[in-house]
Amino acid sequence: MKKITILSLAVVSAVLLFGQIGIRVAPQSRLFNGWGLSPAGEPIELPADMPTRILISPDSKTLFVNSTGFNEHGVAAIDLATRRVVQHVDLLKSWIGMADLGDGRILASGGGPMPAEPKTWGVRSGISPAVRERLKDPAYLLEWRDKKLSFAKGIALPPSAAAPRFISGVAKGRDGSVYVLDAGNDTVFRLSGDDFQVQASGPAGYRPYEIAVGDGVVAVSNWGEGSVSLLDPDTLRERARIPAGKFPNQLLFAPDGRLFVANSGSNTVSVIAGNRVIETIDVALRPGSPIGSTTDALAINPAGSRLLAANADNNDVAMVDISNRARSTVMGFIPTAWYPTAVAVSPDGKDLYIGAGKGLGIGANVPFIEQAYRLGRPPENNLDNPKIDSKQYNYLGTLLRGFVYTMRVPDARELQSLTARVRANHPEPKKPEPSIQEAALSKIKHVVYIIRENRTYDQVFGDISRGNGDPNLVLFGAEATPNAHHLATDYVLFDNFYANGDVSWDGHEWCDYAYATDYTQRFWMYTYSGRSGLPQDGRLRGLPGSSLWELAGRFGLDYRNYGEGRGRPSETLSALGPRRRDTDRVGAFIEEMKKAETTGDWPALLVMSLPGDHTQGMLPNAYSPVAMVADNDLALGRLVEAVSQSRFWKETAILVVEDDAQDGPDHVDAHRTVALAISPYIKRHFVDHTQYTQVSLVRTIETILGLPSLTQYDEAAVTLENDFTREPDFSPYTAIVPRVNMEARNPKSGVGAVASLRLDFSDVDRADPTALNEILWNALRAGKPVPPPVHSMVFASHDDDDEAGARTHKYK
């Protein structure tokens, strides 16, 4: 099997090589989720993350690139001769819109309102108080003069009584006017191009995203309702509203008047002409694939013959021949860095610029890892070393960096080679080995799927010597989690299992839907960084596909939901009210299961949320962190005990996962998390080093229940097939009571209490995860420095095939 080594971001940047095709291409690396990266082009690192628009100066010597992610928002000026960022104008808040108004003027959207207590954005660049005040406006004017980019002024709009303004797309009109979208109020404005006074306004669809100006028409993509509005350019009266794909975002007109619309929830680009969709282009690598490409950025060459469509979740850009109005043809694909979010073509049509929202992955945390290696020793087990400064706790979002890649537009031969690279980066759909399917998976008729909250592998299992753990990082060891420990060692210990998501916003979507939308991917960064999000009523937050339980229902299977979703909820659980402990949740589950035993009729899929291990920090008088985690563990143990002693045990599998790792301490990667598999058909006393993710569990459930895949991610996921056995063991399990006080309450005062009172515990993951991790560490490991998170990039080499399972090794 392939040997896998983890390298830091600095190493990734250093090993970029020229391919045989004459275009610079990186050697293949693999993200923690198993998808490959081998970006083409010359990399330019940006000061921040999530670039969404690339503008080109009239002399084609400079790129202007915005950043709208977790870190500093702003616009970078890139000198194309040196391929360097020569300037970055920091903005406190911004969003996706950016337009060239001519004469060196650039209009940028300002996103939502300024928070009451903004963080220290812009401090490092010395933004003056006067400029900070003008940055409260919903849009900004920047100026490029004498090769210097500067903030010129804020652009105000009339206040809204309905909802705060949230400026999204912006565009320049054919007559010099300016168009601005207010996504917060579903409104489009026409402004004068000189003093930016409102000339007209009108309604758009639900949560408009981007705006484009054509010949006698203005087009708006309605992100939240799957449509495109065509407006009169003067009055903004809507002439037509045309259904498009799911979650349409960027759109632009070709020279011949056709309108191209990227549909992030459909893997497609809609082509509109004559007030109707005349063509839908499938831009996924494998046509007809389930959702998962997340098409989110477009560019058309000046000749109008080529369309470039960025697929964020496929890490590629599709090149499409659009010269034939009757039928477009996908020519091939260009490999990109992680999560491409912007694309542009030079005015002469020869060069291509691709922005990647998440760059090359996050890499190792520099202060901890690199200082350790400068001392000539590995970082693990060195938290007490006085020469290593591990006090700096960098949250995952702060480590994100965007990139822009520059390259010439590939010819047919080069595109063929680049397409082969893309195919190699995409995991292939897999089917289970027939004998395991027949002997084990087909015997299981019921799946209990349990989703817990926010723990890394090392926080819980770092003390299990058989796995790849670091005992120095354990917060909730065997005393607090005896059932999890016993089940992991008695069944399968997964020490190379990762959360697909970064936080609970996307973590639950990955667990439930095997996918996170572009809305979620963008706005967790926006809101977790303290900026004001875009108000939405669920239509925008909704998923383009089905949940796992909805899929089961569609195929005629019964299911029951215990707190994870709204479909077919447990009436017994609902009657307990919102302030229930995890042992109460499981009590409701057991009560309903016992009733089912009398009839023999039990759902095929039972989905349960057990969120207590999230804890409430040191919030005064709340249950202590150890008490909450222990209650969560006992709940798990009681559920397994009850099921294993029931009539359903011989046909049941219990799969357990965390919704995310929330960037907590882990010596391999902050995405590495806890997973369990329990069933008579699961191997005993087995350690599995295979690289799995949350969607591996989703795919395993689908395989057991005979369901198709939901998305491209679970379609290509590695199932837990390696952990099933043809020789079942029907021994029941007995729950273990944790040897801690599960009724313990937090003190009413103290440093942790004060810090916890500043956090929002009204719902799961509204509390600042960085602060919560630090509170937990200081409460449970007093006197020890807070360890920083580690983030890994995996490089695959083919020089060693002696391992049966791929393993993520420690830093070497």
PDB file of C-alpha atoms in Angstrom, residues 68-70 92-95 110-119 135-136 163-168 183-184 522-536:
ATOM      1  CA  THR A  68     -13.958  37.640   1.941  1.00  0.00           C
ATOM      2  CA  GLY A  69     -13.281  34.733   4.314  1.00  0.00           C
ATOM      3  CA  PHE A  70     -12.327  34.391   7.968  1.00  0.00           C
ATOM      4  CA  LEU A  92     -13.098  45.614   7.984  1.00  0.00           C
ATOM      5  CA  LYS A  93     -15.806  43.695   6.178  1.00  0.00           C
ATOM      6  CA  SER A  94     -16.626  42.971   2.551  1.00  0.00           C
ATOM      7  CA  TRP A  95     -18.403  40.467   0.372  1.00  0.00           C
ATOM      8  CA  GLY A 110     -19.178  45.885   2.035  1.00  0.00           C
ATOM      9  CA  GLY A 111     -21.316  42.941   3.096  1.00  0.00           C
ATOM     10  CA  GLY A 112     -23.393  43.387   6.217  1.00  0.00           C
ATOM     11  CA  PRO A 113     -23.513  45.952   9.024  1.00  0.00           C
ATOM     12  CA  MET A 114     -20.609  46.559  11.353  1.00  0.00           C
ATOM     13  CA  PRO A 115     -20.932  44.547  14.574  1.00  0.00           C
ATOM     14  CA  ALA A 116     -21.410  46.525  17.763  1.00  0.00           C
ATOM     15  CA  GLU A 117     -18.044  45.293  19.008  1.00  0.00           C
ATOM     16  CA  PRO A 118     -15.908  44.591  15.934  1.00  0.00           C
ATOM     17  CA  LYS A 119     -12.741  42.605  16.343  1.00  0.00           C
ATOM     18  CA  LEU A 135     -16.044  51.329   6.405  1.00  0.00           C
ATOM     19  CA  LYS A 136     -19.366  51.016   8.189  1.00  0.00           C
ATOM     20  CA  ALA A 163     -33.607  44.322   7.744  1.00  0.00           C
ATOM     21  CA  PRO A 164     -29.975  45.455   7.791  1.00  0.00           C
ATOM     22  CA  ARG A 165     -28.491  45.995   4.374  1.00  0.00           C
ATOM     23  CA  PHE A 166     -26.151  43.278   3.155  1.00  0.00           C
ATOM     24  CA  ILE A 167     -24.470  44.276  -0.108  1.00  0.00           C
ATOM     25  CA  SER A 168     -23.601  41.404  -2.403  1.00  0.00           C
ATOM     26  CA  ALA A 183     -29.180  40.661  -0.421  1.00  0.00           C
ATOM     27  CA  GLY A 184     -30.476  41.399   3.065  1.00  0.00           C
ATOM     28  CA  ARG A 522     -18.649  30.803   2.992  1.00  0.00           C
ATOM     29  CA  PHE A 523     -20.758  32.005   5.894  1.00  0.00           C
ATOM     30  CA  TRP A 524     -19.292  29.946   8.697  1.00  0.00           C
ATOM     31  CA  MET A 525     -16.100  31.891   8.029  1.00  0.00           C
ATOM     32  CA  TYR A 526     -17.988  35.160   7.868  1.00  0.00           C
ATOM     33  CA  THR A 527     -19.949  34.731  11.074  1.00  0.00           C
ATOM     34  CA  TYR A 528     -17.374  32.810  13.136  1.00  0.00           C
ATOM     35  CA  SER A 529     -14.962  35.696  12.527  1.00  0.00           C
ATOM     36  CA  GLY A 530     -17.439  38.030  14.227  1.00  0.00           C
ATOM     37  CA  ARG A 531     -18.942  39.690  11.155  1.00  0.00           C
ATOM     38  CA  SER A 532     -22.669  40.112  10.674  1.00  0.00           C
ATOM     39  CA  GLY A 533     -24.143  37.307   8.598  1.00  0.00           C
ATOM     40  CA  LEU A 534     -26.828  37.363   5.942  1.00  0.00           C
ATOM     41  CA  PRO A 535     -30.328  36.939   7.412  1.00  0.00           C
ATOM     42  CA  GLN A 536     -32.093  33.908   5.970  1.00  0.00           C
TER      43      GLN A 536
END
